[in-house]
């Protein structure tokens, strides 16, 4: 008869504990068979650019005179453009991502992304992107549904007072929103550090404790889950203290959230999905050109993503990660009277990662054929989601999105 | 182990399987949301017959509880636009204070069975209406419940029946009626669903009431599960109820809910229960009573073979500590534990069992236990204070305190080293250093609250 000790030991070898705890779920034994997409514990980092990023001043058709005609005061001068290989260019502040594309073949631009009958309300359009649906009532997010399809650890790296996004709702258990590693620890009510340690030790020890002989049962499962949990949180606190990025990160709070993401990945907790946001893209007035508020935002996003990717690559995780940016809409083609831009539609998305197929997907939307002054989308954002779900995470995109969308050629 | 012909016969205590505090605790966890100290002692004194009857029938109605709860559920207090978490708080409060916890527990079973979420229904009045439906029939007739549920406004919205019109029927309700509500997979065909869907055309919700529009109803003849006729929705419900699979499906699900996550009875073992259930005309109360009285229910094979649902965990702590917490704060804490009442994750309801526990939910359970036992947490403050409960029951010494908490929460049934560790902590903490401004009384209170929290973090406490 197998005794409990040996059961616990052998179950550890089966992937329940040790180096890859079943953090937040059943990740360890839920991995798809080798060779399938998602087999290698691929990671998706969703970056939300809140407020409506001005796509036209991010990926710039600088050879098109209409661009300069539409944007007399905020256009980027031709000679300052960061050149890409096909006649397009990037805002120079976005050069860090451009260099990932040109030099390291680790970035992809999907152009002219949107959806039919674009909505110009921030909230409504954001909900549509989050739910991957234009239905009237939107209550579940596309990532929440993905987590329902397959239980995977996920984290929302939140700014101070940022609430959990709709994209994550519908998950079997709420995706934790964390602002720092401190959020994810076992709390005790000790009078001081020593007391806290004594209490933690009891909690950990009683979790390990031996049960009476008998067939393995539910109590063993609780003990194992508890022990794994405490080890994981312990490890999180440790990596918080010891993590040394391989490349310097910018000092922004956004970069800090990506750094925290890198720490969580490095901890080997099995987390597969991360969600990070940066607010401030609603540039209605004085958005600037070469410099100014929009340039600063682009600098923040691209330098942080670049540092994040290079840090991960140095640690051998570059091929496991895919960063995907999106914004609820792009902005009007023509600048407004306040040297800014109003709400628009079709805009680019960026993917960064070692296995991302470097290059540009789709055509830049025409500057001549506008709809209500807006760029017209050619690629539905759900095609990008479907590709990421199917080809990157190895999930059934059609079941999750409720409809079949034509996938794109985004991964090498 | 009672796996023979006597498995469903009524348990009566024996020298080998006596009626004791563990049995009382077991009964209160499964047929309610956990016992208080007084309930445990009373249960032992009263014996099994009287205690089981008390759980089945509830104690005398509490007019004050009824009035307050009714008032809180009035349209003025909870209009249609009320947030789901407020509804959840309202129900949690009922679970904590109801004189008839079994009825709430079985209402929760039906809520999980019909798994309708405010996330889509988006109307607190409709959700409350559906709660009333499951509460009314919790221990009554499943036949009535299924009939009424099929035309319940929240359900009509939840499963798109209100969109279903002649010529373009929506199959959602017909499918879940068979797959999830009455028969289970394998007991119907896709053809049955398509045909049944036609019968459910023409229904809608107007001004909070179900309406039926003849010209939007497909009046043609349908053929469903071997029967043919120009059926309406109610006829399909009857056809489902008449299937042999129906009582079997429900009996198995209720057994898992009340008795065990891990002990899976064979079809032969369950058959007598299913037969009895069907013969009774789907009297839920009778099925529940038979299960709760049975040898099987009180056998060691099913003891602590369920993972507590988050509501069992949270409500159990509050009841055990005789707390009076603000239910809204409690309801807000439940999302991190993975169970938001009135918002099940999908039409399948909560998976339950082992799926309740993972690193995140376990961590947040342990941290919620700390919040409830510490008086430092602004959400619960002193409204749930272990020190107050100890004083109330005149437990003055360290040994008394450890025994008290182990009894209330675990009926003393833990590995011996767990008890030793708690006593060790209390012994060492007597002479430990504390902030100089703490009074002797504050030190004592701190130690007592800590030992309450540590008790709740024992792995055994995760099991029902």
Short mmCIF file of C-alpha atoms in Angstrom, two decimals, chain A:
data_model
loop_
_atom_site.label_atom_id
_atom_site.label_comp_id
_atom_site.label_asym_id
_atom_site.label_seq_id
_atom_site.Cartn_x
_atom_site.Cartn_y
_atom_site.Cartn_z
CA UNK A 1 0.00 0.00 0.00
CA UNK A 2 1.24 3.40 -0.90
CA UNK A 3 1.63 5.59 2.11
CA UNK A 4 0.95 9.26 2.13
CA UNK A 5 4.51 10.41 2.19
CA UNK A 6 5.41 8.52 -0.93
CA UNK A 7 2.17 9.64 -2.58
CA UNK A 8 3.02 13.26 -1.86
CA UNK A 9 6.53 12.76 -3.16
CA UNK A 10 5.49 11.05 -6.34
CA UNK A 11 2.74 13.56 -6.97
CA UNK A 12 5.38 16.25 -6.74
CA UNK A 13 7.23 14.52 -9.55
CA UNK A 14 4.03 14.47 -11.56
CA UNK A 15 4.20 18.22 -11.76
CA UNK A 16 2.25 19.30 -8.73
CA UNK A 17 5.05 21.08 -6.97
CA UNK A 18 8.75 21.62 -6.77
CA UNK A 19 10.07 23.87 -9.44
CA UNK A 20 6.79 24.63 -11.19
CA UNK A 21 4.04 24.93 -8.60
CA UNK A 22 0.49 24.72 -9.80
CA UNK A 23 0.27 28.41 -9.32
CA UNK A 24 -3.28 29.67 -9.67
CA UNK A 25 -4.37 26.60 -11.44
CA UNK A 26 -3.49 23.55 -13.34
CA UNK A 27 -0.92 25.04 -15.65
CA UNK A 28 1.70 22.40 -15.26
CA UNK A 29 -0.33 19.53 -16.60
CA UNK A 30 -2.54 21.55 -18.90
CA UNK A 31 0.23 22.27 -21.38
CA UNK A 32 -0.58 21.11 -24.89
CA UNK A 33 1.42 18.35 -26.58
CA UNK A 34 4.80 19.33 -27.95
CA UNK A 35 4.69 20.67 -31.45
CA UNK A 36 1.29 22.31 -31.00
CA UNK A 37 1.10 26.08 -30.62
CA UNK A 38 1.34 26.97 -26.97
CA UNK A 39 3.32 23.85 -26.20
CA UNK A 40 6.22 25.75 -24.76
CA UNK A 41 4.29 27.72 -22.16
CA UNK A 42 4.07 30.75 -24.37
CA UNK A 43 3.28 34.03 -22.69
CA UNK A 44 1.04 36.83 -23.86
CA UNK A 45 1.49 40.36 -22.53
CA UNK A 46 -1.38 42.63 -23.53
CA UNK A 47 -0.52 46.33 -23.49
CA UNK A 48 -3.50 48.66 -23.55
CA UNK A 49 -2.93 52.22 -24.74
CA UNK A 50 -5.86 53.97 -23.11
CA UNK A 51 -7.49 57.01 -24.68
CA UNK A 52 -7.06 56.27 -28.39
CA UNK A 53 -3.50 56.29 -29.70
CA UNK A 54 -2.87 58.46 -32.73
CA UNK A 55 -1.86 55.66 -35.07
CA UNK A 56 -1.18 58.01 -37.93
CA UNK A 57 1.57 59.74 -35.96
CA UNK A 58 2.92 56.38 -34.84
CA UNK A 59 3.23 54.50 -38.13
CA UNK A 60 3.65 57.29 -40.64
CA UNK A 61 3.09 57.23 -44.42
CA UNK A 62 5.64 60.02 -44.83
CA UNK A 63 5.88 59.58 -48.60
CA UNK A 64 2.22 60.53 -48.94
CA UNK A 65 1.81 64.31 -49.35
CA UNK A 66 -1.71 64.03 -47.97
CA UNK A 67 -0.19 63.23 -44.57
CA UNK A 68 1.45 66.67 -44.46
CA UNK A 69 -1.64 68.31 -45.88
CA UNK A 70 -3.91 66.76 -43.24
CA UNK A 71 -1.57 67.61 -40.40
CA UNK A 72 0.07 70.98 -41.00
CA UNK A 73 1.27 71.58 -37.43
CA UNK A 74 1.65 68.10 -35.93
CA UNK A 75 3.16 66.09 -38.79
CA UNK A 76 6.59 64.60 -38.24
CA UNK A 77 9.18 66.11 -40.63
CA UNK A 78 10.39 63.67 -43.27
CA UNK A 79 13.99 63.86 -42.21
CA UNK A 80 13.17 62.92 -38.63
CA UNK A 81 11.22 59.78 -39.44
CA UNK A 82 12.60 56.46 -38.22
CA UNK A 83 12.67 54.51 -41.45
CA UNK A 84 11.23 51.07 -41.90
CA UNK A 85 12.05 48.93 -44.88
CA UNK A 86 8.93 49.42 -47.00
CA UNK A 87 8.47 53.11 -47.40
CA UNK A 88 6.78 53.55 -44.07
CA UNK A 89 8.25 55.15 -41.03
CA UNK A 90 7.82 55.43 -37.34
CA UNK A 91 7.62 58.39 -35.05
CA UNK A 92 11.22 58.79 -33.86
CA UNK A 93 10.05 58.34 -30.29
CA UNK A 94 8.88 54.89 -31.31
CA UNK A 95 12.35 53.98 -32.62
CA UNK A 96 13.06 51.45 -29.84
CA UNK A 97 10.34 49.20 -31.25
CA UNK A 98 11.49 50.05 -34.78
CA UNK A 99 14.96 48.81 -33.91
CA UNK A 100 13.51 45.56 -32.61
CA UNK A 101 11.96 45.14 -36.06
CA UNK A 102 14.92 46.27 -38.18
CA UNK A 103 17.79 44.84 -36.15
CA UNK A 104 16.44 41.91 -34.22
CA UNK A 105 13.49 40.75 -36.32
CA UNK A 106 11.40 40.71 -33.16
CA UNK A 107 8.51 43.05 -33.97
CA UNK A 108 5.53 43.09 -36.24
CA UNK A 109 3.16 45.90 -37.18
CA UNK A 110 -0.43 45.11 -38.11
CA UNK A 111 -1.86 48.08 -39.96
CA UNK A 112 -5.35 49.44 -40.33
CA UNK A 113 -6.95 47.42 -37.55
CA UNK A 114 -10.50 48.13 -36.43
CA UNK A 115 -14.04 46.83 -36.72
CA UNK A 116 -17.15 47.63 -38.78
CA UNK A 117 -19.23 50.69 -37.84
CA UNK A 118 -16.61 51.98 -35.43
CA UNK A 119 -17.91 53.52 -32.24
CA UNK A 120 -16.34 56.75 -31.16
CA UNK A 121 -17.08 56.59 -27.47
CA UNK A 122 -14.00 55.69 -25.45
CA UNK A 123 -16.01 53.45 -23.17
CA UNK A 124 -18.09 51.70 -25.73
CA UNK A 125 -15.21 51.15 -28.10
CA UNK A 126 -12.95 49.94 -25.28
CA UNK A 127 -15.67 47.48 -24.23
CA UNK A 128 -15.88 46.21 -27.80
CA UNK A 129 -12.15 45.58 -27.89
CA UNK A 130 -12.28 43.94 -24.46
CA UNK A 131 -15.24 41.71 -25.19
CA UNK A 132 -14.21 41.10 -28.81
CA UNK A 133 -17.83 41.74 -29.67
CA UNK A 134 -20.14 44.49 -30.79
CA UNK A 135 -23.17 42.98 -29.06
CA UNK A 136 -25.32 45.35 -27.05
CA UNK A 137 -24.56 43.97 -23.62
CA UNK A 138 -20.93 43.16 -23.09
CA UNK A 139 -20.17 41.33 -19.89
CA UNK A 140 -17.31 38.97 -20.56
CA UNK A 141 -13.83 39.62 -21.82
CA UNK A 142 -11.95 37.72 -24.49
CA UNK A 143 -9.15 36.88 -22.08
CA UNK A 144 -11.61 35.87 -19.38
CA UNK A 145 -13.15 33.46 -21.87
CA UNK A 146 -9.72 32.16 -22.84
CA UNK A 147 -9.03 31.48 -19.16
CA UNK A 148 -12.34 29.71 -18.90
CA UNK A 149 -11.40 27.53 -21.85
CA UNK A 150 -8.10 26.73 -20.23
CA UNK A 151 -7.23 27.46 -16.64
CA UNK A 152 -3.98 29.40 -16.77
CA UNK A 153 -2.38 31.70 -14.25
CA UNK A 154 -2.75 35.35 -15.25
CA UNK A 155 -1.98 38.71 -13.73
CA UNK A 156 -3.27 42.22 -14.18
CA UNK A 157 -0.46 44.64 -13.39
CA UNK A 158 -2.46 47.60 -12.25
CA UNK A 159 -1.66 51.26 -11.81
CA UNK A 160 -2.58 52.64 -8.40
CA UNK A 161 -6.34 52.97 -8.77
CA UNK A 162 -6.91 51.06 -11.99
CA UNK A 163 -9.78 48.60 -11.85
CA UNK A 164 -9.69 45.18 -13.45
CA UNK A 165 -10.44 45.46 -17.18
CA UNK A 166 -13.52 43.92 -18.76
CA UNK A 167 -11.13 41.89 -20.93
CA UNK A 168 -10.35 39.71 -17.91
CA UNK A 169 -13.86 39.23 -16.63
CA UNK A 170 -15.50 35.85 -16.99
CA UNK A 171 -12.40 34.03 -15.78
CA UNK A 172 -13.21 31.20 -13.37
CA UNK A 173 -11.53 33.08 -10.53
CA UNK A 174 -10.84 36.77 -10.63
CA UNK A 175 -7.49 37.53 -12.22
CA UNK A 176 -5.52 39.22 -9.46
CA UNK A 177 -4.82 42.91 -10.01
CA UNK A 178 -1.50 43.59 -8.43
CA UNK A 179 0.39 46.82 -8.08
CA UNK A 180 3.37 45.30 -6.33
CA UNK A 181 4.67 41.94 -5.19
CA UNK A 182 3.44 42.77 -1.70
CA UNK A 183 -0.14 42.20 -2.87
CA UNK A 184 0.54 38.57 -3.38
CA UNK A 185 1.62 37.29 -0.04
CA UNK A 186 0.27 35.35 2.84
CA UNK A 187 -0.71 37.87 5.47
CA UNK A 188 -0.42 37.40 9.18
CA UNK A 189 -1.40 39.71 12.00
CA UNK A 190 1.84 39.59 13.97
CA UNK A 191 2.75 42.22 16.51
CA UNK A 192 6.18 42.50 14.87
CA UNK A 193 8.42 40.78 12.35
CA UNK A 194 9.35 37.97 14.68
CA UNK A 195 5.72 37.29 15.55
CA UNK A 196 4.80 37.31 11.85
CA UNK A 197 7.53 34.79 11.13
CA UNK A 198 6.37 32.53 13.94
CA UNK A 199 2.80 32.64 12.65
CA UNK A 200 3.83 32.00 9.05
CA UNK A 201 5.90 29.06 10.13
CA UNK A 202 2.91 27.49 11.86
CA UNK A 203 0.69 28.02 8.84
CA UNK A 204 3.30 26.46 6.56
CA UNK A 205 4.07 23.60 8.93
CA UNK A 206 0.46 22.58 9.50
CA UNK A 207 -0.08 22.57 5.73
CA UNK A 208 2.75 20.07 5.32
CA UNK A 209 1.68 17.95 8.25
CA UNK A 210 1.12 14.26 7.79
CA UNK A 211 -2.38 12.85 7.67
CA UNK A 212 -3.26 9.44 9.09
CA UNK A 213 -2.63 6.47 6.84
CA UNK A 214 -5.18 5.73 4.20
CA UNK A 215 -5.72 6.25 0.50
CA UNK A 216 -4.76 9.69 -0.81
CA UNK A 217 -7.70 12.01 -0.34
CA UNK A 218 -8.99 15.52 -0.57
CA UNK A 219 -7.05 16.63 2.50
CA UNK A 220 -3.81 15.73 0.72
CA UNK A 221 -4.94 17.86 -2.18
CA UNK A 222 -5.55 20.81 0.15
CA UNK A 223 -2.15 20.33 1.79
CA UNK A 224 -0.40 20.17 -1.54
CA UNK A 225 -2.19 23.22 -2.87
CA UNK A 226 -1.43 25.12 0.32
CA UNK A 227 2.22 24.15 0.39
CA UNK A 228 2.67 25.09 -3.26
CA UNK A 229 0.93 28.36 -2.66
CA UNK A 230 3.09 29.32 0.28
CA UNK A 231 6.25 28.35 -1.59
CA UNK A 232 5.17 30.42 -4.57
CA UNK A 233 4.38 33.51 -2.54
CA UNK A 234 7.63 33.06 -0.68
CA UNK A 235 9.48 32.87 -3.95
CA UNK A 236 7.69 35.96 -5.24
CA UNK A 237 8.91 37.90 -2.24
CA UNK A 238 12.43 36.57 -2.78
CA UNK A 239 12.62 37.47 -6.46
CA UNK A 240 11.33 40.89 -5.53
CA UNK A 241 14.44 41.36 -3.49
CA UNK A 242 16.95 39.76 -5.81
CA UNK A 243 15.74 40.48 -9.34
CA UNK A 244 18.40 42.28 -11.35
CA UNK A 245 17.20 43.29 -14.83
CA UNK A 246 19.68 42.41 -17.57
CA UNK A 247 19.07 45.75 -19.24
CA UNK A 248 18.10 49.01 -17.60
CA UNK A 249 14.39 49.85 -17.63
CA UNK A 250 13.14 53.42 -18.02
CA UNK A 251 11.99 54.96 -14.76
CA UNK A 252 8.31 55.37 -15.69
CA UNK A 253 5.56 53.60 -13.73
CA UNK A 254 4.59 51.82 -16.94
CA UNK A 255 8.13 50.45 -17.30
CA UNK A 256 7.87 49.40 -13.66
CA UNK A 257 4.78 47.34 -14.45
CA UNK A 258 6.57 45.60 -17.31
CA UNK A 259 9.53 45.00 -15.04
CA UNK A 260 7.21 43.40 -12.51
CA UNK A 261 5.87 41.26 -15.36
CA UNK A 262 9.42 40.18 -16.18
CA UNK A 263 9.95 39.29 -12.52
CA UNK A 264 6.81 37.18 -12.44
CA UNK A 265 7.86 35.40 -15.62
CA UNK A 266 11.36 34.85 -14.27
CA UNK A 267 9.94 33.36 -11.08
CA UNK A 268 8.71 30.44 -13.18
CA UNK A 269 5.23 30.46 -11.69
CA UNK A 270 3.62 29.28 -14.88
CA UNK A 271 1.72 32.51 -15.50
CA UNK A 272 0.77 32.79 -19.16
CA UNK A 273 -1.18 36.02 -19.52
CA UNK A 274 -0.34 39.51 -18.30
CA UNK A 275 -2.29 42.71 -18.76
CA UNK A 276 -0.72 46.17 -18.55
CA UNK A 277 -2.14 49.61 -19.38
CA UNK A 278 -0.89 53.10 -20.03
CA UNK A 279 -3.37 55.96 -19.97
CA UNK A 280 -3.16 59.43 -21.55
CA UNK A 281 -3.55 58.90 -25.29
CA UNK A 282 -6.62 61.11 -25.64
CA UNK A 283 -4.65 63.87 -27.34
CA UNK A 284 -7.33 66.38 -28.37
CA UNK A 285 -5.16 69.44 -27.96
CA UNK A 286 -1.49 70.35 -28.25
CA UNK A 287 -0.33 66.82 -28.83
CA UNK A 288 2.95 68.02 -30.26
CA UNK A 289 4.92 66.70 -33.15
CA UNK A 290 8.54 65.65 -32.84
CA UNK A 291 8.31 66.43 -29.18
CA UNK A 292 5.35 66.99 -26.91
CA UNK A 293 2.80 64.90 -25.10
CA UNK A 294 2.20 62.28 -27.80
CA UNK A 295 5.93 61.88 -28.41
CA UNK A 296 6.45 61.33 -24.68
CA UNK A 297 3.79 58.65 -24.57
CA UNK A 298 5.29 56.84 -27.55
CA UNK A 299 8.71 57.06 -25.95
CA UNK A 300 7.33 55.58 -22.71
CA UNK A 301 5.65 52.70 -24.49
CA UNK A 302 8.38 51.79 -26.92
CA UNK A 303 11.40 52.18 -24.64
CA UNK A 304 9.66 50.14 -21.92
CA UNK A 305 8.58 47.36 -24.27
CA UNK A 306 12.05 47.26 -25.80
CA UNK A 307 13.73 47.01 -22.38
CA UNK A 308 11.23 44.34 -21.34
CA UNK A 309 11.83 42.26 -24.45
CA UNK A 310 15.61 42.56 -24.29
CA UNK A 311 15.60 41.71 -20.57
CA UNK A 312 13.58 38.59 -21.25
CA UNK A 313 15.70 37.66 -24.27
CA UNK A 314 18.87 37.87 -22.17
CA UNK A 315 17.28 35.40 -19.79
CA UNK A 316 16.43 33.00 -22.55
CA UNK A 317 12.71 33.82 -22.49
CA UNK A 318 12.59 36.01 -25.60
CA UNK A 319 10.99 33.28 -27.69
CA UNK A 320 8.36 32.56 -25.06
CA UNK A 321 6.89 36.03 -24.95
CA UNK A 322 4.60 37.99 -27.23
CA UNK A 323 3.70 41.57 -26.35
CA UNK A 324 0.57 42.84 -28.10
CA UNK A 325 -0.47 46.49 -28.01
CA UNK A 326 -3.90 47.89 -28.79
CA UNK A 327 -5.89 51.06 -28.30
CA UNK A 328 -9.67 51.52 -28.37
CA UNK A 329 -9.42 53.53 -31.60
CA UNK A 330 -7.08 55.62 -33.69
CA UNK A 331 -7.56 59.32 -34.26
CA UNK A 332 -8.98 61.58 -36.99
CA UNK A 333 -6.76 61.87 -40.09
CA UNK A 334 -6.87 65.65 -40.08
CA UNK A 335 -5.66 67.55 -37.06
CA UNK A 336 -8.17 69.79 -35.31
CA UNK A 337 -7.96 73.51 -34.53
CA UNK A 338 -6.21 72.89 -31.22
CA UNK A 339 -3.13 71.16 -32.67
CA UNK A 340 -4.53 67.85 -31.57
CA UNK A 341 -6.66 65.09 -33.04
CA UNK A 342 -10.18 63.88 -32.36
CA UNK A 343 -11.45 60.33 -31.99
CA UNK A 344 -10.99 58.19 -35.10
CA UNK A 345 -10.96 54.55 -36.10
CA UNK A 346 -8.51 52.20 -37.87
CA UNK A 347 -5.07 52.12 -36.29
CA UNK A 348 -2.01 49.88 -35.99
CA UNK A 349 -1.29 47.18 -33.44
CA UNK A 350 2.21 46.06 -32.52
CA UNK A 351 3.47 42.63 -31.63
CA UNK A 352 6.88 42.12 -30.08
CA UNK A 353 8.61 38.83 -29.37
CA UNK A 354 11.30 36.45 -30.56
CA UNK A 355 8.82 34.28 -32.45
CA UNK A 356 6.86 37.15 -33.93
CA UNK A 357 7.17 37.22 -37.71
CA UNK A 358 9.08 40.46 -38.25
CA UNK A 359 7.51 42.81 -40.71
CA UNK A 360 4.37 44.65 -41.61
CA UNK A 361 1.00 43.04 -42.10
CA UNK A 362 -1.73 44.81 -44.06
CA UNK A 363 -1.73 48.06 -45.99
CA UNK A 364 -1.59 51.46 -44.45
CA UNK A 365 -5.14 52.84 -44.62
CA UNK A 366 -5.63 55.31 -47.45
CA UNK A 367 -5.38 59.00 -46.57
CA UNK A 368 -7.53 59.86 -49.56
CA UNK A 369 -10.47 57.55 -48.94
CA UNK A 370 -11.62 58.54 -45.50
CA UNK A 371 -14.91 57.71 -43.87
CA UNK A 372 -16.29 60.60 -41.83
CA UNK A 373 -12.71 61.87 -41.79
CA UNK A 374 -11.43 58.59 -40.40
CA UNK A 375 -9.02 55.97 -41.64
CA UNK A 376 -10.83 52.86 -42.80
CA UNK A 377 -9.87 49.55 -41.26
CA UNK A 378 -9.00 46.56 -43.38
CA UNK A 379 -8.17 44.03 -40.68
CA UNK A 380 -10.65 43.15 -37.96
CA UNK A 381 -9.01 43.24 -34.52
CA UNK A 382 -10.58 39.85 -33.83
CA UNK A 383 -8.40 38.39 -36.59
CA UNK A 384 -5.42 39.44 -34.49
CA UNK A 385 -7.00 37.99 -31.34
CA UNK A 386 -7.86 34.77 -33.16
CA UNK A 387 -4.26 34.46 -34.38
CA UNK A 388 -2.85 35.06 -30.91
CA UNK A 389 -5.29 32.63 -29.30
CA UNK A 390 -4.87 29.95 -31.91
CA UNK A 391 -1.27 30.21 -33.09
CA UNK A 392 0.33 31.55 -29.95
CA UNK A 393 -1.60 30.24 -26.95
CA UNK A 394 -2.82 27.10 -28.66
CA UNK A 395 -6.49 27.62 -27.83
CA UNK A 396 -9.69 27.20 -29.80
CA UNK A 397 -10.12 30.76 -31.03
CA UNK A 398 -13.47 30.10 -32.67
CA UNK A 399 -14.99 28.80 -29.46
CA UNK A 400 -13.61 31.70 -27.43
CA UNK A 401 -14.56 34.45 -29.88
CA UNK A 402 -17.88 32.82 -30.71
CA UNK A 403 -17.14 33.04 -34.43
CA UNK A 404 -14.43 32.07 -36.84
CA UNK A 405 -12.06 34.87 -37.87
CA UNK A 406 -9.44 34.50 -40.56
CA UNK A 407 -6.07 34.26 -38.87
CA UNK A 408 -3.06 36.30 -39.96
CA UNK A 409 0.54 35.40 -40.59
CA UNK A 410 1.99 36.82 -37.38
CA UNK A 411 4.23 34.13 -35.94
CA UNK A 412 7.39 32.63 -37.37
#
